[in-house]
Coordinates of C-alpha atoms in Angstrom, one line a residue:
Chain A
M37 CA 19.5 31.0 40.6
T38 CA 19.1 29.5 37.5
K39 CA 15.9 29.5 35.6
T40 CA 14.8 27.4 32.3
L41 CA 13.2 29.7 29.8
Y42 CA 13.5 27.4 27.1
K43 CA 14.6 23.4 26.5
R44 CA 14.3 21.2 23.6
P45 CA 10.8 19.7 23.4
E46 CA 10.7 16.0 24.8
A47 CA 8.9 15.6 21.2
L48 CA 12.2 16.4 19.4
T49 CA 15.2 14.2 19.5
D50 CA 18.7 15.5 19.6
A51 CA 19.6 14.4 16.6
R52 CA 21.8 16.2 14.5
T53 CA 20.2 17.9 11.3
H54 CA 20.9 17.1 8.1
Y55 CA 18.7 19.8 6.5
C56 CA 20.9 23.0 4.4
P57 CA 21.4 26.1 6.7
G58 CA 18.7 28.3 6.2
C59 CA 16.3 25.4 5.6
G60 CA 12.8 26.1 6.8
H61 CA 11.8 22.1 7.6
G62 CA 13.8 22.6 11.0
I63 CA 11.8 25.1 12.4
A64 CA 8.7 23.2 11.0
H65 CA 9.7 20.3 12.7
K66 CA 10.6 22.2 16.1
L67 CA 6.7 24.2 15.9
I68 CA 5.2 21.1 15.4
A69 CA 7.5 19.0 18.8
E70 CA 6.3 22.0 21.0
V71 CA 2.9 21.5 20.1
I72 CA 2.7 17.9 20.5
D73 CA 4.5 18.6 24.0
E74 CA 1.8 21.5 25.3
L75 CA -0.8 19.3 24.2
G76 CA 0.6 15.9 25.5
I77 CA -0.2 14.3 22.9
R78 CA 3.3 12.8 22.2
E79 CA 2.2 9.2 23.5
K80 CA -0.6 9.0 21.2
T81 CA 1.0 10.6 17.9
V82 CA 1.5 8.6 14.9
A83 CA 3.1 10.9 11.5
I84 CA 3.5 10.3 8.3
A85 CA 7.1 11.1 6.7
P86 CA 6.5 12.5 3.1
V87 CA 9.1 11.1 0.2
G88 CA 11.3 14.3 -0.3
C89 CA 13.7 16.2 2.3
A90 CA 11.3 15.9 5.2
V91 CA 11.5 11.8 4.5
L92 CA 14.4 11.9 7.7
A93 CA 11.6 13.7 9.9
Y94 CA 10.9 10.5 11.8
N95 CA 14.9 11.0 12.7
Y96 CA 14.3 14.4 14.2
W97 CA 10.5 13.0 15.9
N98 CA 10.3 11.0 19.1
F99 CA 7.1 9.4 18.6
D100 CA 5.8 6.8 16.3
C101 CA 6.7 7.6 12.3
S102 CA 5.7 5.7 9.0
E103 CA 6.9 6.7 5.6
A104 CA 4.8 7.0 2.8
A105 CA 5.4 6.6 -0.9
H106 CA 5.5 9.9 -3.3
G107 CA 2.3 11.7 -2.7
R108 CA 0.5 8.6 -0.5
A109 CA 1.0 10.5 2.7
S110 CA -2.8 11.3 3.0
A111 CA -3.6 7.4 1.8
V112 CA -1.3 6.3 4.5
A113 CA -2.7 8.9 7.4
T114 CA -6.1 7.7 6.3
G115 CA -5.3 3.9 7.0
I116 CA -4.2 4.8 10.1
K117 CA -6.6 7.0 11.6
R118 CA -9.3 4.8 10.3
A119 CA -7.3 2.1 12.1
L120 CA -6.6 3.4 15.1
P121 CA -8.9 6.9 15.7
E122 CA -8.4 7.3 19.2
K123 CA -4.6 8.1 18.2
F124 CA -3.5 11.7 16.8
V125 CA -2.5 11.5 13.2
F126 CA -0.5 14.2 11.0
A127 CA 0.9 13.7 7.3
Y128 CA 4.1 16.3 6.7
Q129 CA 4.5 16.5 3.0
G130 CA 6.5 19.1 0.7
D131 CA 5.1 20.7 -2.7
G132 CA 6.2 17.8 -5.2
D133 CA 4.8 15.1 -2.9
L134 CA 1.5 16.8 -1.9
A135 CA 0.6 18.8 -5.1
A136 CA 2.3 16.7 -7.8
I137 CA 2.7 12.9 -7.5
G138 CA -0.4 13.4 -4.4
T139 CA -2.8 15.3 -5.6
A140 CA -5.3 12.9 -6.0
E141 CA -4.8 11.4 -2.7
T142 CA -4.7 15.0 -0.9
I143 CA -8.1 16.3 -2.1
H144 CA -10.3 13.3 -2.1
T145 CA -8.4 12.8 1.7
A146 CA -9.7 16.6 2.4
N147 CA -13.2 16.0 1.0
R148 CA -13.6 13.0 3.0
G149 CA -13.0 15.3 5.9
E150 CA -10.8 12.8 7.2
N151 CA -10.2 13.8 10.9
I152 CA -6.4 14.1 10.5
C153 CA -3.6 17.3 10.3
I154 CA -1.6 17.8 7.1
I155 CA 1.3 20.3 7.1
F156 CA 2.2 21.7 4.0
V157 CA 5.7 22.8 3.4
N158 CA 5.7 24.7 0.5
N159 CA 9.4 26.4 -0.7
T160 CA 8.4 26.4 -4.6
V161 CA 11.1 23.6 -5.8
Y162 CA 11.8 19.7 -5.4
G163 CA 14.7 19.6 -2.8
M164 CA 15.8 16.4 -2.3
T165 CA 16.4 15.3 -5.9
G166 CA 17.8 18.5 -7.0
G167 CA 15.6 21.9 -7.1
Q168 CA 13.5 20.4 -9.9
M169 CA 10.0 22.7 -11.0
A170 CA 7.5 22.3 -8.5
P171 CA 3.8 22.6 -9.0
T172 CA 4.3 25.6 -6.7
T173 CA 7.1 27.2 -8.6
M174 CA 6.3 30.6 -9.7
I175 CA 6.3 32.1 -13.2
G176 CA 9.9 33.0 -14.3
Q177 CA 11.4 31.2 -11.4
K178 CA 14.4 29.2 -12.5
T179 CA 15.1 25.8 -11.4
A180 CA 16.6 22.4 -12.6
T181 CA 13.8 21.8 -14.9
S182 CA 12.5 25.2 -15.8
P183 CA 16.6 26.4 -16.5
K184 CA 14.5 29.8 -18.6
G185 CA 12.6 29.9 -15.6
R186 CA 8.6 29.0 -15.6
D187 CA 6.8 29.8 -18.7
Y188 CA 2.9 30.0 -18.1
H189 CA 2.5 29.1 -21.6
T190 CA 4.1 25.8 -21.5
M191 CA 4.2 24.8 -17.5
G192 CA 1.0 26.4 -16.5
P193 CA 1.2 28.8 -13.3
P194 CA 1.9 27.4 -9.6
I195 CA -0.7 25.8 -8.3
K196 CA -2.4 27.2 -4.6
V197 CA -3.1 24.2 -2.8
C198 CA -5.1 25.8 0.0
E199 CA -7.5 27.7 -2.4
L200 CA -8.3 24.4 -4.3
L201 CA -9.0 22.6 -1.0
N202 CA -11.1 25.9 0.2
T203 CA -13.9 25.1 -2.9
L204 CA -14.4 21.6 -0.9
E205 CA -17.6 21.0 1.6
K206 CA -15.4 19.3 4.3
P207 CA -12.4 20.8 5.2
Y208 CA -12.6 22.2 8.9
Y209 CA -9.6 24.5 9.3
I210 CA -7.1 25.8 6.2
E211 CA -4.4 28.5 6.9
R212 CA -1.7 29.4 5.0
V213 CA 1.3 30.8 7.5
S214 CA 4.8 31.6 7.1
L215 CA 8.5 31.3 8.5
D216 CA 10.1 34.3 7.2
S217 CA 10.1 36.2 10.6
P218 CA 9.6 35.5 14.1
A219 CA 6.6 37.0 14.5
S220 CA 5.7 35.0 11.5
I221 CA 6.8 32.0 13.1
R222 CA 5.0 32.4 16.1
K223 CA 1.7 32.5 14.0
T224 CA 3.1 29.3 12.5
K225 CA 2.9 27.3 15.6
K226 CA -0.5 29.2 16.5
A227 CA -1.8 27.3 13.6
I228 CA -0.2 24.2 14.2
K229 CA -1.8 24.2 17.5
T230 CA -5.1 25.1 16.0
A231 CA -4.9 22.4 13.3
F232 CA -4.0 20.1 16.3
E233 CA -6.7 21.0 18.7
A234 CA -9.1 20.8 15.9
Q235 CA -8.4 16.7 15.2
L236 CA -7.8 16.5 19.1
A237 CA -11.6 17.2 19.7
G238 CA -12.8 15.3 16.3
K239 CA -13.6 18.0 14.4
G240 CA -12.2 16.8 10.7
Y241 CA -9.4 17.5 8.3
S242 CA -7.4 20.7 9.1
F243 CA -4.7 22.3 6.5
V244 CA -1.6 23.9 7.4
E245 CA 0.3 25.5 4.5
I246 CA 3.8 26.6 5.6
L247 CA 5.8 29.1 3.1
S248 CA 9.6 28.0 3.9
P249 CA 12.6 28.9 2.6
C250 CA 14.9 26.9 0.8
P251 CA 18.2 28.9 0.2
T252 CA 20.1 26.1 -1.4
Y253 CA 17.5 26.0 -4.2
Q254 CA 16.1 29.7 -4.5
H255 CA 19.4 30.1 -5.0
T256 CA 20.2 33.1 -2.9
T257 CA 21.6 33.2 0.8
P258 CA 19.4 32.1 4.0
I259 CA 18.6 35.9 4.7
G260 CA 18.0 36.2 1.0
A261 CA 15.5 32.9 1.0
M262 CA 13.5 35.0 4.0
D263 CA 13.4 37.5 1.9
F264 CA 12.2 35.5 -1.3
V265 CA 9.3 34.0 1.3
K266 CA 8.4 37.5 2.6
G267 CA 8.2 39.0 -0.5
P268 CA 7.7 37.6 -4.0
M269 CA 6.2 34.2 -2.8
Q270 CA 3.4 35.8 -0.7
E271 CA 2.4 37.7 -3.7
V272 CA 1.4 34.9 -5.1
F273 CA 0.5 32.9 -2.1
P274 CA -0.7 35.4 0.5
V275 CA -1.0 34.3 4.1
K276 CA -4.3 33.8 5.1
L277 CA -6.9 32.0 6.9
F278 CA -9.4 30.4 4.7
R279 CA -11.5 28.5 6.5
K280 CA -11.9 28.3 10.4
D281 CA -14.7 26.3 12.3
G282 CA -15.5 24.4 9.4
G283 CA -16.7 27.9 8.0
K284 CA -15.3 29.6 4.8
I285 CA -13.9 33.3 5.7
N286 CA -15.0 35.8 3.9
E287 CA -13.1 37.8 1.6
Chain B
M86 CA -20.6 -26.8 9.6
K87 CA -22.6 -24.5 7.6
R88 CA -23.1 -24.9 3.9
I89 CA -24.0 -21.5 2.0
L90 CA -23.9 -21.0 -2.0
M91 CA -21.8 -17.9 -2.6
T92 CA -20.0 -16.4 -5.6
G93 CA -16.3 -16.5 -5.4
N94 CA -15.6 -12.9 -4.9
D95 CA -18.3 -12.9 -2.1
G96 CA -16.4 -15.8 -0.8
I97 CA -13.1 -14.1 -0.5
G98 CA -14.7 -11.1 1.1
K99 CA -16.8 -13.5 3.9
G100 CA -13.2 -15.0 4.3
A101 CA -11.7 -11.9 4.8
V102 CA -14.5 -10.8 7.5
D103 CA -14.5 -14.1 9.2
A104 CA -10.5 -13.7 9.5
G105 CA -11.1 -10.5 11.5
C106 CA -10.1 -7.9 8.8
D107 CA -9.9 -4.5 10.0
C108 CA -9.5 -2.3 7.5
Y109 CA -10.6 -2.9 3.7
F110 CA -10.0 -0.4 0.8
G111 CA -11.1 -1.2 -2.4
Y112 CA -11.8 0.5 -6.1
P113 CA -14.3 -0.4 -8.7
I114 CA -12.9 -2.5 -11.3
T115 CA -14.5 -5.7 -13.1
P116 CA -14.4 -8.5 -12.6
Q117 CA -14.1 -8.4 -9.0
N118 CA -16.7 -5.4 -7.9
E119 CA -18.9 -8.5 -6.0
L120 CA -16.0 -8.3 -3.3
T121 CA -16.0 -4.5 -3.1
A122 CA -19.5 -4.4 -3.0
Y123 CA -19.7 -7.0 -0.3
M124 CA -17.3 -5.2 1.7
S125 CA -19.2 -2.2 1.5
L126 CA -22.4 -3.8 3.3
H127 CA -20.3 -6.6 5.7
M128 CA -17.7 -4.3 7.0
P129 CA -19.6 -1.8 8.4
M130 CA -22.0 -4.1 9.9
N131 CA -19.0 -5.8 12.0
D132 CA -18.2 -2.5 12.9
R133 CA -14.8 -2.4 10.5
V134 CA -13.4 -0.3 8.4
F135 CA -14.6 0.0 4.6
I136 CA -13.5 3.1 2.1
Q137 CA -13.8 3.4 -1.3
A138 CA -10.8 4.8 -2.5
E139 CA -10.1 7.3 -5.2
S140 CA -7.6 4.9 -6.9
E141 CA -5.9 1.6 -6.5
I142 CA -3.0 3.6 -5.7
A143 CA -4.6 4.9 -2.9
A144 CA -6.1 2.1 -2.0
V145 CA -3.3 0.1 -0.8
N146 CA -1.4 3.2 0.4
M147 CA -4.3 3.3 3.2
V148 CA -3.7 -0.3 3.4
Y149 CA -0.5 0.1 3.9
G150 CA -1.5 2.4 6.7
A151 CA -3.9 0.3 8.4
S152 CA -1.3 -2.6 8.5
A153 CA 1.9 -0.1 9.9
A154 CA -1.1 0.4 12.8
G155 CA -1.2 -3.3 13.4
K156 CA -4.7 -4.2 12.0
R157 CA -5.6 -6.8 9.5
T158 CA -6.2 -5.7 6.0
M159 CA -7.3 -6.1 3.0
T160 CA -7.6 -4.6 -0.8
S161 CA -8.8 -6.0 -3.9
S162 CA -8.7 -5.2 -7.4
S163 CA -8.2 -6.7 -11.1
S164 CA -5.1 -7.0 -13.7
P165 CA -5.3 -3.3 -14.7
G166 CA -5.9 -2.5 -11.2
L167 CA -3.2 -4.8 -9.5
S168 CA -0.3 -3.2 -11.9
L169 CA -1.0 0.4 -10.1
K170 CA -1.2 -1.7 -6.8
L171 CA 2.6 -2.6 -7.0
E172 CA 4.2 0.2 -5.8
G173 CA 2.5 -0.4 -2.7
I174 CA 3.1 -3.9 -2.8
S175 CA 6.8 -3.5 -3.2
Y176 CA 6.8 -0.4 -0.3
M177 CA 5.2 -3.3 2.3
A178 CA 7.7 -5.7 1.3
G179 CA 10.5 -3.1 2.1
S180 CA 8.9 -1.9 5.3
E181 CA 7.5 -5.8 6.1
L182 CA 4.0 -5.0 6.5
P183 CA 1.7 -7.4 6.7
A184 CA -1.3 -7.5 3.9
V185 CA -3.8 -9.5 1.5
I186 CA -3.9 -8.4 -2.0
V187 CA -6.4 -10.2 -3.9
N188 CA -6.4 -10.4 -8.3
V189 CA -9.2 -11.0 -9.8
Q190 CA -7.5 -11.4 -13.2
R191 CA -9.0 -10.7 -16.6
G192 CA -7.2 -10.8 -19.9
G193 CA -4.5 -8.1 -20.7
P194 CA -2.0 -6.6 -21.6
G195 CA -3.6 -2.9 -21.3
L196 CA -6.9 -2.6 -20.7
G197 CA -7.4 -6.2 -21.9
N198 CA -10.9 -7.5 -21.9
I199 CA -13.3 -8.7 -18.4
A200 CA -12.7 -12.4 -19.3
P201 CA -10.8 -15.0 -17.0
S202 CA -7.0 -14.9 -17.6
Q203 CA -4.0 -16.5 -15.7
A204 CA -1.4 -14.0 -17.4
D205 CA -0.5 -12.0 -14.2
Y206 CA 1.7 -14.9 -13.2
F207 CA 5.2 -13.7 -13.6
Q208 CA 3.8 -10.2 -12.2
A209 CA 2.4 -12.2 -8.8
V210 CA 5.3 -14.6 -8.1
K211 CA 8.5 -12.6 -9.5
G212 CA 7.9 -10.1 -7.1
G213 CA 6.0 -7.9 -9.5
G214 CA 7.3 -4.6 -8.5
H215 CA 10.6 -3.1 -8.0
G216 CA 13.1 -4.2 -6.0
D217 CA 14.3 -7.8 -4.5
Y218 CA 11.1 -9.7 -3.0
N219 CA 8.8 -11.7 -2.8
S220 CA 4.9 -12.1 -1.9
I221 CA 3.3 -15.5 -0.8
V222 CA 0.7 -16.5 -3.6
L223 CA -2.2 -18.5 -3.4
A224 CA -4.1 -19.9 -5.9
P225 CA -7.8 -20.9 -5.5
N226 CA -9.6 -23.3 -7.8
S227 CA -13.1 -23.1 -6.1
V228 CA -15.5 -20.7 -4.3
Q229 CA -14.5 -22.8 -1.1
E230 CA -10.8 -22.5 -1.8
M231 CA -11.2 -18.4 -2.2
Y232 CA -12.7 -18.6 1.5
D233 CA -10.6 -20.5 2.7
L234 CA -7.6 -19.3 1.5
T235 CA -8.1 -16.0 2.2
V236 CA -8.7 -17.0 5.8
L237 CA -5.2 -18.4 5.5
A238 CA -3.4 -15.3 3.7
F239 CA -4.1 -12.8 6.9
D240 CA -2.6 -15.8 9.1
L241 CA 0.6 -16.0 6.8
A242 CA 0.6 -12.2 6.1
D243 CA 1.0 -11.5 9.8
K244 CA 3.2 -14.6 10.7
Y245 CA 5.7 -13.8 7.9
R246 CA 5.3 -9.9 7.9
M247 CA 4.5 -9.4 4.0
P248 CA 2.2 -9.2 1.4
V249 CA 0.4 -12.1 0.4
M250 CA -1.8 -12.6 -2.6
V251 CA -4.5 -14.6 -3.6
L252 CA -4.1 -14.9 -7.2
S253 CA -7.7 -15.8 -8.6
D254 CA -9.3 -15.0 -11.7
G255 CA -13.1 -13.6 -13.2
R256 CA -14.0 -17.1 -13.7
I257 CA -14.0 -18.2 -9.7
G258 CA -14.6 -14.8 -8.8
Q259 CA -18.4 -14.6 -10.7
M260 CA -19.0 -18.5 -10.6
M261 CA -21.6 -19.8 -7.6
E262 CA -21.0 -22.9 -5.6
P263 CA -21.8 -24.1 -2.4
M264 CA -19.1 -24.0 0.8
T265 CA -18.6 -24.7 4.3
V266 CA -17.6 -21.9 6.4
K267 CA -16.4 -21.4 9.7
E268 CA -19.0 -21.2 12.4
N269 CA -17.6 -19.0 15.6
Y270 CA -14.2 -18.6 14.2
K271 CA -11.7 -16.9 16.4
P272 CA -8.8 -15.9 14.2
T273 CA -5.6 -16.6 16.2
L274 CA -3.5 -12.9 16.4
I275 CA -0.4 -12.5 16.9
D276 CA 1.5 -9.7 18.9
K277 CA 3.0 -6.8 16.6
P278 CA 5.2 -5.1 18.9
W279 CA 6.2 -3.1 16.0
A280 CA 3.1 -1.7 15.4
L281 CA 2.5 2.5 15.1
N282 CA -0.2 2.8 17.6
G283 CA 1.6 5.4 19.9
C284 CA 4.4 5.1 21.9
K285 CA 3.7 4.9 25.1
G286 CA 5.7 3.1 27.5
R287 CA 8.1 2.2 24.9
K288 CA 10.7 3.7 22.2
P289 CA 9.1 5.5 19.4
N290 CA 8.1 2.6 16.5
K291 CA 9.2 3.5 12.9
V292 CA 7.9 1.7 9.8
W293 CA 10.1 2.6 6.9
S294 CA 11.7 1.0 3.6
L295 CA 14.2 3.7 3.1
K296 CA 18.2 2.4 4.3
L297 CA 20.7 5.2 3.3
G298 CA 23.5 4.0 5.1
D299 CA 26.4 2.2 4.2
G300 CA 25.9 -1.4 3.3
E301 CA 22.5 -1.0 5.4
L302 CA 19.9 -1.7 2.7
E303 CA 21.8 -4.8 1.3
E304 CA 21.7 -6.4 4.8
H305 CA 17.9 -5.5 4.5
N306 CA 17.8 -7.4 1.6
I307 CA 19.9 -10.1 3.5
K308 CA 17.3 -10.2 6.0
L309 CA 14.2 -10.3 3.5
Q310 CA 16.2 -13.4 1.7
A311 CA 16.2 -15.1 4.7
K312 CA 12.9 -15.2 5.2
Y313 CA 11.8 -16.4 1.9
K314 CA 14.0 -19.2 2.4
E315 CA 12.4 -20.4 5.2
I316 CA 8.9 -19.8 3.4
K317 CA 9.9 -21.7 0.4
N318 CA 11.0 -24.6 3.0
Q319 CA 7.7 -24.1 5.3
E320 CA 5.0 -23.2 3.3
V321 CA 4.3 -24.9 0.1
L322 CA 1.4 -26.0 -0.5
F323 CA -0.1 -28.5 -3.9
D324 CA -2.8 -31.0 -4.4
E325 CA -2.6 -34.1 -6.3
Y326 CA -5.2 -35.9 -8.4
M327 CA -4.6 -39.5 -9.6
I328 CA -1.1 -39.2 -9.8
D329 CA 0.0 -42.4 -8.6
D330 CA 0.0 -44.5 -11.4
C331 CA 0.0 -41.5 -14.5
D332 CA 2.7 -41.6 -16.9
T333 CA 1.6 -38.5 -17.9
L334 CA 1.2 -35.6 -15.3
L335 CA -0.9 -31.9 -15.7
V336 CA 0.2 -29.1 -14.1
A337 CA -2.3 -26.4 -13.5
Y338 CA -4.0 -24.0 -11.2
G339 CA -7.3 -22.0 -10.5
T340 CA -10.0 -22.3 -13.3
S341 CA -7.2 -24.3 -15.7
A342 CA -6.8 -27.2 -12.9
R343 CA -10.3 -27.7 -12.8
I344 CA -10.7 -27.9 -16.7
A345 CA -7.6 -30.4 -16.3
R346 CA -9.6 -32.5 -13.9
G347 CA -12.5 -32.8 -16.6
A348 CA -10.0 -33.9 -19.3
I349 CA -8.0 -36.6 -16.8
D350 CA -11.9 -38.0 -16.0
I351 CA -12.5 -38.5 -20.0
A352 CA -8.9 -39.9 -20.4
R353 CA -9.4 -42.2 -17.4
K354 CA -12.3 -43.7 -19.2
K355 CA -10.6 -44.3 -22.2
G356 CA -7.7 -46.0 -20.0
Q357 CA -5.3 -43.4 -20.2
K358 CA -3.1 -42.9 -16.8
V359 CA -3.1 -39.0 -16.7
G360 CA -2.5 -37.1 -13.4
L361 CA -2.6 -33.7 -12.0
L362 CA -0.4 -31.5 -9.9
R363 CA -2.0 -28.6 -8.9
P364 CA 0.0 -25.7 -7.0
I365 CA -1.9 -24.1 -4.3
T366 CA 1.1 -21.9 -3.3
L367 CA 2.2 -20.3 -6.8
W368 CA 4.9 -18.5 -4.6
P369 CA 6.9 -20.9 -2.7
F370 CA 6.2 -23.3 -6.0
P371 CA 6.3 -26.9 -5.6
K372 CA 9.2 -27.2 -7.6
D373 CA 10.6 -30.3 -5.7
K374 CA 7.7 -32.0 -5.9
I375 CA 7.2 -31.7 -9.3
E376 CA 10.9 -32.5 -10.0
E377 CA 10.3 -35.6 -8.2
L378 CA 7.4 -36.6 -10.6
S379 CA 9.2 -35.5 -13.6
T380 CA 11.2 -38.7 -12.9
K381 CA 8.7 -41.2 -13.0
V382 CA 6.1 -39.9 -15.6
N383 CA 7.1 -39.8 -19.5
K384 CA 5.6 -36.4 -19.7
I385 CA 4.4 -33.0 -18.2
I386 CA 2.1 -31.0 -19.6
T387 CA 1.2 -27.6 -18.5
I388 CA -1.8 -25.9 -18.9
E389 CA -2.2 -22.0 -18.5
M390 CA -4.8 -19.3 -19.3
S391 CA -1.8 -17.3 -20.4
A392 CA 1.1 -17.9 -23.2
G393 CA 2.7 -20.3 -20.9
Q394 CA 4.0 -18.6 -17.6
M395 CA 3.9 -20.8 -14.6
L396 CA 5.6 -23.1 -17.8
E397 CA 9.1 -22.0 -17.2
D398 CA 8.9 -22.6 -13.7
V399 CA 7.8 -26.5 -14.4
Q400 CA 10.5 -26.6 -16.8
L401 CA 12.9 -25.4 -13.9
A402 CA 11.6 -27.9 -11.6
V403 CA 11.8 -30.6 -14.6
K404 CA 15.4 -30.1 -14.8
G405 CA 15.0 -31.5 -18.4
Q406 CA 14.2 -34.9 -16.6
C407 CA 11.1 -35.3 -19.4
P408 CA 9.6 -33.6 -21.7
V409 CA 7.6 -30.5 -20.7
E410 CA 4.4 -29.5 -23.1
F411 CA 1.9 -26.6 -23.0
V412 CA -1.6 -26.2 -23.6
G413 CA -3.0 -22.4 -23.5
R414 CA -5.0 -19.5 -24.9
M415 CA -4.9 -15.9 -24.1
G416 CA -6.7 -13.0 -23.9
G417 CA -9.1 -14.1 -21.6
A418 CA -9.9 -17.2 -23.6
I419 CA -9.8 -20.6 -22.0
P420 CA -8.7 -24.2 -22.7
T421 CA -11.1 -26.7 -23.5
E422 CA -10.9 -30.5 -22.2
Q423 CA -10.7 -31.7 -25.9
S424 CA -7.7 -29.4 -26.6
I425 CA -5.8 -31.0 -23.3
I426 CA -7.2 -34.6 -24.0
E427 CA -5.4 -34.4 -27.8
K428 CA -2.3 -33.1 -26.1
I429 CA -2.5 -36.5 -23.8

């Protein structure tokens, strides 16, 4: 007698991946699809794909998806959710999209407490355009546009988005998670589910930052990228629950 | 029939509400602020969505979202703000999303001033943002038309799945006139099977403008151009004033057309045969009508509050069949009736 232990979520298509070997986007996409299946919301979901590597997310997700101009995913999500408050709306964004060109939209959407979810994939680099310095690139990290490493004095330190948003009053749930191990991936799924359930309960703005490997532009192997995410990245971006149930978590 | 007194900016707001605008997203800029204020009161009052966005860019991208969700939606601004909105307008053209964009023009370039202007003509009618696209551009010349053309803009946007611009100026926006409003008007809404509202009972929908496949983007552009060609054949609107016997033809739109009419009334009293062709759609441009008239008149005078932008489209339509002269002021200045009469 055979028993099905795992199958592809209905919310995920069987499209062949375009992501590089060792990339975290595939894991994050799958976790989202699993949560959507578990919550039974595939047919009421509208997702917003960013500009960046994940722009093609709509090829992998088996539900309604919109593109957004670079950095504008939060604004597009706001438009959709306000137009259709009964639908489930989330935006999926990378670090350049969300924390550089889309900073204004990110902060103001959070400050209005829009009843949407933002999945923020932080891998410290622009991927699609060829590994340039991102707002989350770490001091000393070499990229296509910081060939000698990010310099604190002329380029400033990396932006910690969860910490920034945690200064606002209205966000309901903010957590930083990681994809560095099977245990971390399970915690990431739990965070995504917490965020999605919050919106379904009408609680307001939820933000999940996912620290993610990018072997190609972190200039290492897939295993090396996992080590990078687990080690140096988490020294700068600590994995942490910042806010739950609308209240800040005590230090 | 109900007559009310309103400013032009409020007239646009009333038109949008009556046309069934579900979602409005704005950002303050003079001289269109009355419109944003009107919407902040009347949209919630009618159980519709109003957001004062953090920027013109955010506002137009909220419009993108609401439109993708299948709703009637609008944003408004004035010249410097329109430059920022072009990103979203190009994306909506590419993604084939209907929306109404209002530009209550002011003097430029740069921060310019807050006086009425028609210097955004090129930006409005030549696409404006990146890529091969056009928006339908409607040019009201009265408070009545601010209302009527806004209602029409929503219908055209839905019909052709594209941004439609109402191109006005600070003078028409700020002035008050009596106008007739529609009573118990029910807009005709069309089905939007492409909209993103959850894939219940159907395959997932996508709204996107990225076309990376070999030849895919060219194919998409060919489809867009076919749509634009149909619009050029179907949707040209213009108004005529005393053109039947005229030997001098004035071509002007919006505020300039009102001044041109004043000049014609004075000239006619002196026995001069002058008429006015007023484009109501600036894109598509009434080029066939102007070409036809250019064979019947001695000369054409184009009047604009710009350095001469529509002038180029008039010259293209005329094809050298009669002289085309120009009366214009720049930087928020307005041509006088006298300056037109001198040219006649």
